């Protein structure tokens, strides 16, 4: 038993876990622990214990904790752990988090804590540090207080960065751990984040002109005030960037993610109703914690057109691929694109056949994409829902900075690449950083959103949510593109897909909700809808057997 025991026991009694019905457990999923906020206080406290263990295991490096439920309604919240380089918690540790959170009593919690420390050979007297932040949800306040109790009980040093976007917290974790080293990621402050982005943005734009106004819908989440703050850091004499921030009301919690935001736009495939969409305006939406981004405009002739994560991915891959070629680095650096099964088939074709870049498909959840993207010198990864980023290897960054340019054009390409490596958040998908990337690319290419949309035509597609009695019976293989069980379900899906042209469909259990998701795409809208319905019925039938 450690000398933390009594403190943990006492604090745990003040931050109890809400027991679940028999046989049910809390699990650390794709998005950490996420549920109704009133279930989360005890969980947040226990996450504090876990974060302290993780920091001690990693020689006192700072671990991050973010309190957010992203695009979910205001009554939800979530707690997520961030590793020292700003990445998602290492997968092995998810089960330790799950074990702590499901301890059945205060005493049992202390036992699990000490058991983990022993098993993982953690010195509980070593120093530990945690940095944390939260989005604008009112429940966040109570949850970080519970978290701080866990940190205090375990004698962990902590910094409360208050209200942040999720990517800002990831930035701060990495900045904290790299401070004073040759790999310093940036100043350890929210202002440091703005300064880094603004400086890199000016360098990446290189005097090119951004045309027209960009309207940014912030889902009434934390992205609104943070984007407004960022904009103050752009030097007006160097870049003229006309941004209209809308849906940035963070004072009324009930409007968070309501009929607005990247998730609304992507799932409803239409512009938010407020403010009333004006034809031709270049627009984009962030989600509630500003780590997803979707572009769109309402065309006076054809109506709503959306540019989602797949589009951002192919735009970035194409632009960076061209720059690498102009910089004379094509033979030195491997560029690749990472997608999930939800990527539109047309985007995959465009990237492999037109851009001639390799594409790897991984299971859903950015931790999988991020990991695979690290295998390239330049790894572009996005989920179709608009979460993603571009990762640059140390070799790539070294080449941008140190390669001797053979011509002014080569120098220009190298300088732009170096600026992009600073502009693009290397820790996690970041809607504000990704938005600046898109604006830089459009300015360089002198493209409108229509020019961008013309690069390829999306296959019509549909995503359906299907309620089932036990989603865990649905097991997948091949990066979630095929069902292994229940027996016979995949055969039926295959038969259904065969009936349609250019069709593809798959079903999987959601990692964040108690349901299955069915995705279908086909040559026409009618066919895509019909196929989605058919497969949804198959899943419904197997789901209630
Ligand atoms: P689930 O619920 O596992 O489908 C959803 C998104 C993921 C990811 C996570 C985490 C879809 C189809 N799924 O996962 O891409 O973003 O939430 O937020 O968009
Ligand atoms: Zn989010």
PDB file of C-alpha atoms in Angstrom, residues 16-297:
ATOM      1  CA  UNK A  16     -18.400   8.429  -6.056  1.00  0.00           C
ATOM      2  CA  UNK A  17     -18.929   6.381  -9.187  1.00  0.00           C
ATOM      3  CA  UNK A  18     -22.526   5.912 -10.309  1.00  0.00           C
ATOM      4  CA  UNK A  19     -23.007   2.125 -10.365  1.00  0.00           C
ATOM      5  CA  UNK A  20     -24.207   0.648 -13.645  1.00  0.00           C
ATOM      6  CA  UNK A  21     -26.722  -2.192 -13.883  1.00  0.00           C
ATOM      7  CA  UNK A  22     -25.312  -5.664 -13.331  1.00  0.00           C
ATOM      8  CA  UNK A  23     -23.046  -6.897 -16.105  1.00  0.00           C
ATOM      9  CA  UNK A  24     -22.466  -3.395 -17.568  1.00  0.00           C
ATOM     10  CA  UNK A  25     -19.146  -1.589 -17.404  1.00  0.00           C
ATOM     11  CA  UNK A  26     -17.767   1.826 -18.215  1.00  0.00           C
ATOM     12  CA  UNK A  27     -15.292   1.590 -21.083  1.00  0.00           C
ATOM     13  CA  UNK A  28     -12.566   3.872 -22.351  1.00  0.00           C
ATOM     14  CA  UNK A  29     -13.681   4.115 -25.999  1.00  0.00           C
ATOM     15  CA  UNK A  30     -12.550   5.974 -29.123  1.00  0.00           C
ATOM     16  CA  UNK A  31     -13.378   9.248 -27.414  1.00  0.00           C
ATOM     17  CA  UNK A  32     -12.306   8.363 -23.864  1.00  0.00           C
ATOM     18  CA  UNK A  33     -15.162   8.116 -21.350  1.00  0.00           C
ATOM     19  CA  UNK A  34     -18.139   9.904 -22.866  1.00  0.00           C
ATOM     20  CA  UNK A  35     -21.726   9.930 -21.559  1.00  0.00           C
ATOM     21  CA  UNK A  36     -24.288  12.028 -19.679  1.00  0.00           C
ATOM     22  CA  UNK A  37     -22.308  14.529 -17.635  1.00  0.00           C
ATOM     23  CA  UNK A  38     -23.910  13.548 -14.333  1.00  0.00           C
ATOM     24  CA  UNK A  39     -22.286  10.109 -14.550  1.00  0.00           C
ATOM     25  CA  UNK A  40     -18.822  11.520 -15.027  1.00  0.00           C
ATOM     26  CA  UNK A  41     -17.707  13.073 -11.758  1.00  0.00           C
ATOM     27  CA  UNK A  42     -16.317   9.899 -10.203  1.00  0.00           C
ATOM     28  CA  UNK A  43     -14.899   8.855 -13.558  1.00  0.00           C
ATOM     29  CA  UNK A  44     -13.052  12.143 -13.916  1.00  0.00           C
ATOM     30  CA  UNK A  45     -11.572  11.713 -10.416  1.00  0.00           C
ATOM     31  CA  UNK A  46     -10.331   8.238 -11.323  1.00  0.00           C
ATOM     32  CA  UNK A  47      -8.932   9.471 -14.634  1.00  0.00           C
ATOM     33  CA  UNK A  48      -6.808  11.780 -12.475  1.00  0.00           C
ATOM     34  CA  UNK A  49      -5.350   8.708 -10.771  1.00  0.00           C
ATOM     35  CA  UNK A  50      -4.653   7.078 -14.111  1.00  0.00           C
ATOM     36  CA  UNK A  51      -3.032  10.196 -15.551  1.00  0.00           C
ATOM     37  CA  UNK A  52      -0.757  10.416 -12.514  1.00  0.00           C
ATOM     38  CA  UNK A  53       0.301   6.780 -12.958  1.00  0.00           C
ATOM     39  CA  UNK A  54       0.943   7.357 -16.661  1.00  0.00           C
ATOM     40  CA  UNK A  55       3.069  10.432 -15.956  1.00  0.00           C
ATOM     41  CA  UNK A  56       5.102   8.582 -13.316  1.00  0.00           C
ATOM     42  CA  UNK A  57       5.564   5.660 -15.694  1.00  0.00           C
ATOM     43  CA  UNK A  58       6.907   8.068 -18.325  1.00  0.00           C
ATOM     44  CA  UNK A  59       9.507   9.732 -16.109  1.00  0.00           C
ATOM     45  CA  UNK A  60       7.366  12.618 -15.027  1.00  0.00           C
ATOM     46  CA  UNK A  61       6.493  13.832 -18.510  1.00  0.00           C
ATOM     47  CA  UNK A  62       3.264  15.798 -18.590  1.00  0.00           C
ATOM     48  CA  UNK A  63       0.081  13.912 -19.453  1.00  0.00           C
ATOM     49  CA  UNK A  64      -2.970  15.786 -20.741  1.00  0.00           C
ATOM     50  CA  UNK A  65      -6.619  15.431 -19.817  1.00  0.00           C
ATOM     51  CA  UNK A  66      -9.332  17.037 -21.924  1.00  0.00           C
ATOM     52  CA  UNK A  67     -12.906  17.360 -20.733  1.00  0.00           C
ATOM     53  CA  UNK A  68     -15.231  17.539 -23.739  1.00  0.00           C
ATOM     54  CA  UNK A  69     -17.997  15.683 -25.542  1.00  0.00           C
ATOM     55  CA  UNK A  70     -17.157  17.227 -28.915  1.00  0.00           C
ATOM     56  CA  UNK A  71     -20.231  17.278 -31.189  1.00  0.00           C
ATOM     57  CA  UNK A  72     -22.560  15.627 -28.660  1.00  0.00           C
ATOM     58  CA  UNK A  73     -25.424  17.568 -27.018  1.00  0.00           C
ATOM     59  CA  UNK A  74     -24.724  19.927 -24.119  1.00  0.00           C
ATOM     60  CA  UNK A  75     -25.921  17.444 -21.457  1.00  0.00           C
ATOM     61  CA  UNK A  76     -23.127  15.032 -22.375  1.00  0.00           C
ATOM     62  CA  UNK A  77     -19.509  15.350 -21.478  1.00  0.00           C
ATOM     63  CA  UNK A  78     -16.358  13.258 -21.705  1.00  0.00           C
ATOM     64  CA  UNK A  79     -12.886  12.766 -20.287  1.00  0.00           C
ATOM     65  CA  UNK A  80      -9.968  11.872 -22.517  1.00  0.00           C
ATOM     66  CA  UNK A  81      -6.269  11.306 -21.768  1.00  0.00           C
ATOM     67  CA  UNK A  82      -3.467  12.702 -23.932  1.00  0.00           C
ATOM     68  CA  UNK A  83       0.036  11.208 -24.136  1.00  0.00           C
ATOM     69  CA  UNK A  84       3.259  13.257 -23.837  1.00  0.00           C
ATOM     70  CA  UNK A  85       3.681  14.025 -27.541  1.00  0.00           C
ATOM     71  CA  UNK A  86       0.091  15.227 -27.726  1.00  0.00           C
ATOM     72  CA  UNK A  87      -1.165  11.943 -29.106  1.00  0.00           C
ATOM     73  CA  UNK A  88      -4.065   9.815 -27.919  1.00  0.00           C
ATOM     74  CA  UNK A  89      -3.456   7.572 -24.891  1.00  0.00           C
ATOM     75  CA  UNK A  90      -1.517   4.422 -25.797  1.00  0.00           C
ATOM     76  CA  UNK A  91      -3.994   1.640 -26.450  1.00  0.00           C
ATOM     77  CA  UNK A  92      -2.644  -0.752 -23.799  1.00  0.00           C
ATOM     78  CA  UNK A  93      -3.465   1.793 -21.148  1.00  0.00           C
ATOM     79  CA  UNK A  94      -7.119   2.045 -22.139  1.00  0.00           C
ATOM     80  CA  UNK A  95      -7.784  -1.124 -20.185  1.00  0.00           C
ATOM     81  CA  UNK A  96      -6.001   0.245 -17.104  1.00  0.00           C
ATOM     82  CA  UNK A  97      -8.286   3.290 -17.304  1.00  0.00           C
ATOM     83  CA  UNK A  98     -11.250   0.950 -17.629  1.00  0.00           C
ATOM     84  CA  UNK A  99     -10.059  -1.107 -14.633  1.00  0.00           C
ATOM     85  CA  UNK A 100      -9.731   1.935 -12.356  1.00  0.00           C
ATOM     86  CA  UNK A 101     -13.062   3.392 -13.369  1.00  0.00           C
ATOM     87  CA  UNK A 102     -14.918   0.127 -12.793  1.00  0.00           C
ATOM     88  CA  UNK A 103     -13.510  -0.492  -9.298  1.00  0.00           C
ATOM     89  CA  UNK A 104     -16.578  -1.234  -7.194  1.00  0.00           C
ATOM     90  CA  UNK A 105     -15.766   0.694  -3.991  1.00  0.00           C
ATOM     91  CA  UNK A 106     -13.321   3.294  -2.662  1.00  0.00           C
ATOM     92  CA  UNK A 107     -11.299   0.501  -1.078  1.00  0.00           C
ATOM     93  CA  UNK A 108     -11.328  -1.540  -4.284  1.00  0.00           C
ATOM     94  CA  UNK A 109     -10.171   1.560  -6.176  1.00  0.00           C
ATOM     95  CA  UNK A 110      -7.132   1.870  -3.904  1.00  0.00           C
ATOM     96  CA  UNK A 111      -6.365  -1.810  -4.481  1.00  0.00           C
ATOM     97  CA  UNK A 112      -6.585  -1.499  -8.269  1.00  0.00           C
ATOM     98  CA  UNK A 113      -4.420   1.638  -8.153  1.00  0.00           C
ATOM     99  CA  UNK A 114      -1.698  -0.130  -6.175  1.00  0.00           C
ATOM    100  CA  UNK A 115      -1.983  -3.264  -8.268  1.00  0.00           C
ATOM    101  CA  UNK A 116      -1.439  -1.262 -11.442  1.00  0.00           C
ATOM    102  CA  UNK A 117       1.504   0.569  -9.894  1.00  0.00           C
ATOM    103  CA  UNK A 118       3.086  -2.749  -8.907  1.00  0.00           C
ATOM    104  CA  UNK A 119       2.373  -4.498 -12.174  1.00  0.00           C
ATOM    105  CA  UNK A 120       3.712  -1.591 -14.233  1.00  0.00           C
ATOM    106  CA  UNK A 121       6.683  -1.049 -11.884  1.00  0.00           C
ATOM    107  CA  UNK A 122       5.734   2.537 -11.181  1.00  0.00           C
ATOM    108  CA  UNK A 123       7.554   4.425  -8.441  1.00  0.00           C
ATOM    109  CA  UNK A 124       4.748   6.250  -6.650  1.00  0.00           C
ATOM    110  CA  UNK A 125       7.194   8.627  -4.999  1.00  0.00           C
ATOM    111  CA  UNK A 126       8.511   9.906  -8.356  1.00  0.00           C
ATOM    112  CA  UNK A 127       7.262  13.229  -9.682  1.00  0.00           C
ATOM    113  CA  UNK A 128       4.187  13.440 -11.900  1.00  0.00           C
ATOM    114  CA  UNK A 129       2.597  16.218 -13.932  1.00  0.00           C
ATOM    115  CA  UNK A 130      -0.783  16.638 -15.625  1.00  0.00           C
ATOM    116  CA  UNK A 131      -2.120  19.534 -17.691  1.00  0.00           C
ATOM    117  CA  UNK A 132      -5.806  19.827 -18.450  1.00  0.00           C
ATOM    118  CA  UNK A 133      -8.498  21.869 -20.131  1.00  0.00           C
ATOM    119  CA  UNK A 134     -12.206  21.758 -20.878  1.00  0.00           C
ATOM    120  CA  UNK A 135     -14.677  22.938 -23.493  1.00  0.00           C
ATOM    121  CA  UNK A 136     -17.530  25.374 -22.768  1.00  0.00           C
ATOM    122  CA  UNK A 137     -20.006  22.838 -21.300  1.00  0.00           C
ATOM    123  CA  UNK A 138     -21.244  23.994 -17.880  1.00  0.00           C
ATOM    124  CA  UNK A 139     -20.584  20.522 -16.408  1.00  0.00           C
ATOM    125  CA  UNK A 140     -16.884  20.858 -17.273  1.00  0.00           C
ATOM    126  CA  UNK A 141     -16.243  22.945 -14.205  1.00  0.00           C
ATOM    127  CA  UNK A 142     -17.322  20.231 -11.767  1.00  0.00           C
ATOM    128  CA  UNK A 143     -15.503  17.553 -13.738  1.00  0.00           C
ATOM    129  CA  UNK A 144     -12.133  19.300 -13.669  1.00  0.00           C
ATOM    130  CA  UNK A 145     -12.593  19.880  -9.935  1.00  0.00           C
ATOM    131  CA  UNK A 146     -13.020  16.112  -9.510  1.00  0.00           C
ATOM    132  CA  UNK A 147      -9.985  15.547 -11.728  1.00  0.00           C
ATOM    133  CA  UNK A 148      -7.918  17.947  -9.608  1.00  0.00           C
ATOM    134  CA  UNK A 149      -8.958  15.986  -6.489  1.00  0.00           C
ATOM    135  CA  UNK A 150      -7.475  12.851  -8.062  1.00  0.00           C
ATOM    136  CA  UNK A 151      -4.274  14.708  -8.858  1.00  0.00           C
ATOM    137  CA  UNK A 152      -3.976  16.210  -5.399  1.00  0.00           C
ATOM    138  CA  UNK A 153      -4.572  12.848  -3.707  1.00  0.00           C
ATOM    139  CA  UNK A 154      -1.685  11.361  -5.715  1.00  0.00           C
ATOM    140  CA  UNK A 155       0.630  14.364  -5.176  1.00  0.00           C
ATOM    141  CA  UNK A 156       0.664  15.193  -8.858  1.00  0.00           C
ATOM    142  CA  UNK A 157       1.678  18.647 -10.038  1.00  0.00           C
ATOM    143  CA  UNK A 158      -0.950  20.086 -12.370  1.00  0.00           C
ATOM    144  CA  UNK A 159      -1.759  23.058 -14.566  1.00  0.00           C
ATOM    145  CA  UNK A 160      -5.350  24.039 -15.266  1.00  0.00           C
ATOM    146  CA  UNK A 161      -5.466  25.687 -18.697  1.00  0.00           C
ATOM    147  CA  UNK A 162      -9.179  26.404 -18.253  1.00  0.00           C
ATOM    148  CA  UNK A 163     -11.315  26.631 -21.397  1.00  0.00           C
ATOM    149  CA  UNK A 164      -9.605  25.345 -24.564  1.00  0.00           C
ATOM    150  CA  UNK A 165     -10.306  23.613 -27.845  1.00  0.00           C
ATOM    151  CA  UNK A 166      -9.279  19.955 -27.809  1.00  0.00           C
ATOM    152  CA  UNK A 167      -6.374  20.545 -30.240  1.00  0.00           C
ATOM    153  CA  UNK A 168      -5.099  23.428 -28.088  1.00  0.00           C
ATOM    154  CA  UNK A 169      -4.812  21.063 -25.124  1.00  0.00           C
ATOM    155  CA  UNK A 170      -2.930  18.561 -27.294  1.00  0.00           C
ATOM    156  CA  UNK A 171      -0.611  21.379 -28.398  1.00  0.00           C
ATOM    157  CA  UNK A 172       0.015  22.405 -24.785  1.00  0.00           C
ATOM    158  CA  UNK A 173       0.906  18.861 -23.729  1.00  0.00           C
ATOM    159  CA  UNK A 174       3.513  18.581 -26.461  1.00  0.00           C
ATOM    160  CA  UNK A 175       4.791  22.127 -25.858  1.00  0.00           C
ATOM    161  CA  UNK A 176       5.160  21.403 -22.136  1.00  0.00           C
ATOM    162  CA  UNK A 177       7.180  18.247 -22.715  1.00  0.00           C
ATOM    163  CA  UNK A 178       9.433  19.682 -25.410  1.00  0.00           C
ATOM    164  CA  UNK A 179      10.092  23.044 -23.749  1.00  0.00           C
ATOM    165  CA  UNK A 180      13.773  23.944 -23.777  1.00  0.00           C
ATOM    166  CA  UNK A 181      14.763  21.077 -26.100  1.00  0.00           C
ATOM    167  CA  UNK A 182      15.809  21.301 -29.765  1.00  0.00           C
ATOM    168  CA  UNK A 183      12.361  19.908 -30.609  1.00  0.00           C
ATOM    169  CA  UNK A 184      10.487  22.652 -28.726  1.00  0.00           C
ATOM    170  CA  UNK A 185       6.971  22.645 -30.162  1.00  0.00           C
ATOM    171  CA  UNK A 186       5.998  26.185 -29.196  1.00  0.00           C
ATOM    172  CA  UNK A 187       5.452  28.435 -26.198  1.00  0.00           C
ATOM    173  CA  UNK A 188       3.596  26.770 -23.326  1.00  0.00           C
ATOM    174  CA  UNK A 189       0.561  29.024 -23.359  1.00  0.00           C
ATOM    175  CA  UNK A 190      -2.657  29.554 -25.247  1.00  0.00           C
ATOM    176  CA  UNK A 191      -1.171  32.733 -26.724  1.00  0.00           C
ATOM    177  CA  UNK A 192       1.859  30.699 -27.796  1.00  0.00           C
ATOM    178  CA  UNK A 193      -0.498  28.522 -29.845  1.00  0.00           C
ATOM    179  CA  UNK A 194      -2.014  31.570 -31.587  1.00  0.00           C
ATOM    180  CA  UNK A 195       1.391  33.098 -32.238  1.00  0.00           C
ATOM    181  CA  UNK A 196       2.782  29.918 -33.732  1.00  0.00           C
ATOM    182  CA  UNK A 197      -0.193  29.469 -36.053  1.00  0.00           C
ATOM    183  CA  UNK A 198      -0.340  33.134 -37.099  1.00  0.00           C
ATOM    184  CA  UNK A 199       3.379  33.282 -37.864  1.00  0.00           C
ATOM    185  CA  UNK A 200       3.272  30.051 -39.894  1.00  0.00           C
ATOM    186  CA  UNK A 201       0.119  31.198 -41.707  1.00  0.00           C
ATOM    187  CA  UNK A 202       1.804  34.406 -42.892  1.00  0.00           C
ATOM    188  CA  UNK A 203       4.859  32.432 -44.013  1.00  0.00           C
ATOM    189  CA  UNK A 204       2.773  29.816 -45.828  1.00  0.00           C
ATOM    190  CA  UNK A 205       0.598  32.355 -47.649  1.00  0.00           C
ATOM    191  CA  UNK A 206       3.750  34.047 -48.984  1.00  0.00           C
ATOM    192  CA  UNK A 207       1.973  37.226 -50.044  1.00  0.00           C
ATOM    193  CA  UNK A 208      -0.809  35.510 -51.985  1.00  0.00           C
ATOM    194  CA  UNK A 209      -4.307  36.883 -51.816  1.00  0.00           C
ATOM    195  CA  UNK A 210      -7.249  35.268 -50.042  1.00  0.00           C
ATOM    196  CA  UNK A 211     -10.374  36.196 -51.976  1.00  0.00           C
ATOM    197  CA  UNK A 212     -13.781  36.932 -50.515  1.00  0.00           C
ATOM    198  CA  UNK A 213     -15.160  36.339 -47.053  1.00  0.00           C
ATOM    199  CA  UNK A 214     -14.946  33.036 -45.196  1.00  0.00           C
ATOM    200  CA  UNK A 215     -17.950  32.370 -42.972  1.00  0.00           C
ATOM    201  CA  UNK A 216     -17.103  30.068 -40.052  1.00  0.00           C
ATOM    202  CA  UNK A 217     -19.881  28.312 -38.136  1.00  0.00           C
ATOM    203  CA  UNK A 218     -18.496  27.408 -34.690  1.00  0.00           C
ATOM    204  CA  UNK A 219     -21.372  25.164 -33.483  1.00  0.00           C
ATOM    205  CA  UNK A 220     -21.763  27.556 -30.512  1.00  0.00           C
ATOM    206  CA  UNK A 221     -18.789  25.786 -29.019  1.00  0.00           C
ATOM    207  CA  UNK A 222     -15.354  26.663 -27.742  1.00  0.00           C
ATOM    208  CA  UNK A 223     -14.046  27.200 -31.298  1.00  0.00           C
ATOM    209  CA  UNK A 224     -15.984  30.496 -31.550  1.00  0.00           C
ATOM    210  CA  UNK A 225     -14.166  32.560 -28.927  1.00  0.00           C
ATOM    211  CA  UNK A 226     -10.866  30.838 -29.664  1.00  0.00           C
ATOM    212  CA  UNK A 227     -11.056  31.555 -33.384  1.00  0.00           C
ATOM    213  CA  UNK A 228     -11.898  35.204 -32.674  1.00  0.00           C
ATOM    214  CA  UNK A 229      -8.899  35.365 -30.353  1.00  0.00           C
ATOM    215  CA  UNK A 230      -6.643  33.776 -32.966  1.00  0.00           C
ATOM    216  CA  UNK A 231      -7.710  36.261 -35.651  1.00  0.00           C
ATOM    217  CA  UNK A 232      -6.349  39.119 -33.529  1.00  0.00           C
ATOM    218  CA  UNK A 233      -2.865  37.647 -33.941  1.00  0.00           C
ATOM    219  CA  UNK A 234      -2.816  37.841 -37.750  1.00  0.00           C
ATOM    220  CA  UNK A 235      -0.804  40.892 -38.831  1.00  0.00           C
ATOM    221  CA  UNK A 236      -3.238  42.865 -41.030  1.00  0.00           C
ATOM    222  CA  UNK A 237      -0.408  44.402 -43.056  1.00  0.00           C
ATOM    223  CA  UNK A 238       0.805  40.941 -44.108  1.00  0.00           C
ATOM    224  CA  UNK A 239      -2.413  38.979 -44.751  1.00  0.00           C
ATOM    225  CA  UNK A 240      -5.877  40.242 -45.406  1.00  0.00           C
ATOM    226  CA  UNK A 241      -8.165  37.495 -44.123  1.00  0.00           C
ATOM    227  CA  UNK A 242     -11.824  38.417 -43.933  1.00  0.00           C
ATOM    228  CA  UNK A 243     -13.538  35.975 -41.564  1.00  0.00           C
ATOM    229  CA  UNK A 244     -17.122  36.154 -40.398  1.00  0.00           C
ATOM    230  CA  UNK A 245     -17.524  34.104 -37.216  1.00  0.00           C
ATOM    231  CA  UNK A 246     -21.102  32.821 -36.749  1.00  0.00           C
ATOM    232  CA  UNK A 247     -22.819  30.523 -34.224  1.00  0.00           C
ATOM    233  CA  UNK A 248     -20.388  31.548 -31.513  1.00  0.00           C
ATOM    234  CA  UNK A 249     -22.835  31.882 -28.610  1.00  0.00           C
ATOM    235  CA  UNK A 250     -21.191  30.027 -25.727  1.00  0.00           C
ATOM    236  CA  UNK A 251     -23.322  31.643 -23.039  1.00  0.00           C
ATOM    237  CA  UNK A 252     -26.421  29.563 -23.708  1.00  0.00           C
ATOM    238  CA  UNK A 253     -25.343  25.922 -23.256  1.00  0.00           C
ATOM    239  CA  UNK A 254     -28.536  24.607 -24.813  1.00  0.00           C
ATOM    240  CA  UNK A 255     -27.498  25.837 -28.281  1.00  0.00           C
ATOM    241  CA  UNK A 256     -24.180  23.972 -28.314  1.00  0.00           C
ATOM    242  CA  UNK A 257     -24.028  21.813 -31.478  1.00  0.00           C
ATOM    243  CA  UNK A 258     -27.701  22.579 -32.074  1.00  0.00           C
ATOM    244  CA  UNK A 259     -28.548  22.686 -35.797  1.00  0.00           C
ATOM    245  CA  UNK A 260     -24.989  23.749 -36.492  1.00  0.00           C
ATOM    246  CA  UNK A 261     -21.428  22.475 -36.612  1.00  0.00           C
ATOM    247  CA  UNK A 262     -19.406  20.048 -38.704  1.00  0.00           C
ATOM    248  CA  UNK A 263     -21.339  16.978 -37.576  1.00  0.00           C
ATOM    249  CA  UNK A 264     -24.685  18.561 -38.494  1.00  0.00           C
ATOM    250  CA  UNK A 265     -23.407  19.540 -41.945  1.00  0.00           C
ATOM    251  CA  UNK A 266     -21.812  16.167 -42.625  1.00  0.00           C
ATOM    252  CA  UNK A 267     -24.697  13.993 -41.452  1.00  0.00           C
ATOM    253  CA  UNK A 268     -27.551  16.166 -42.733  1.00  0.00           C
ATOM    254  CA  UNK A 269     -25.660  17.099 -45.910  1.00  0.00           C
ATOM    255  CA  UNK A 270     -26.926  20.662 -45.756  1.00  0.00           C
ATOM    256  CA  UNK A 271     -25.874  24.081 -44.472  1.00  0.00           C
ATOM    257  CA  UNK A 272     -26.889  25.097 -40.940  1.00  0.00           C
ATOM    258  CA  UNK A 273     -30.218  26.982 -41.099  1.00  0.00           C
ATOM    259  CA  UNK A 274     -28.786  29.920 -39.122  1.00  0.00           C
ATOM    260  CA  UNK A 275     -27.642  32.356 -40.276  1.00  0.00           C
ATOM    261  CA  UNK A 276     -29.758  31.894 -43.400  1.00  0.00           C
ATOM    262  CA  UNK A 277     -27.398  30.445 -46.044  1.00  0.00           C
ATOM    263  CA  UNK A 278     -26.398  33.021 -48.667  1.00  0.00           C
ATOM    264  CA  UNK A 279     -25.631  31.581 -52.114  1.00  0.00           C
ATOM    265  CA  UNK A 280     -21.979  31.653 -53.087  1.00  0.00           C
ATOM    266  CA  UNK A 281     -20.460  32.355 -49.651  1.00  0.00           C
ATOM    267  CA  UNK A 282     -17.359  30.271 -48.872  1.00  0.00           C
ATOM    268  CA  UNK A 283     -18.306  28.595 -45.592  1.00  0.00           C
ATOM    269  CA  UNK A 284     -17.016  26.056 -43.134  1.00  0.00           C
ATOM    270  CA  UNK A 285     -18.166  24.491 -39.871  1.00  0.00           C
ATOM    271  CA  UNK A 286     -16.176  23.412 -36.843  1.00  0.00           C
ATOM    272  CA  UNK A 287     -17.549  20.951 -34.295  1.00  0.00           C
ATOM    273  CA  UNK A 288     -18.151  21.615 -30.585  1.00  0.00           C
ATOM    274  CA  UNK A 289     -14.511  21.204 -29.522  1.00  0.00           C
ATOM    275  CA  UNK A 290     -12.959  22.433 -32.790  1.00  0.00           C
ATOM    276  CA  UNK A 291     -11.218  19.293 -33.978  1.00  0.00           C
ATOM    277  CA  UNK A 292     -13.407  18.669 -37.034  1.00  0.00           C
ATOM    278  CA  UNK A 293     -13.826  20.824 -40.134  1.00  0.00           C
ATOM    279  CA  UNK A 294     -16.188  20.681 -43.119  1.00  0.00           C
ATOM    280  CA  UNK A 295     -16.291  23.229 -45.989  1.00  0.00           C
ATOM    281  CA  UNK A 296     -19.345  23.974 -48.143  1.00  0.00           C
ATOM    282  CA  UNK A 297     -21.213  26.556 -50.124  1.00  0.00           C
TER     283      UNK A 297
END
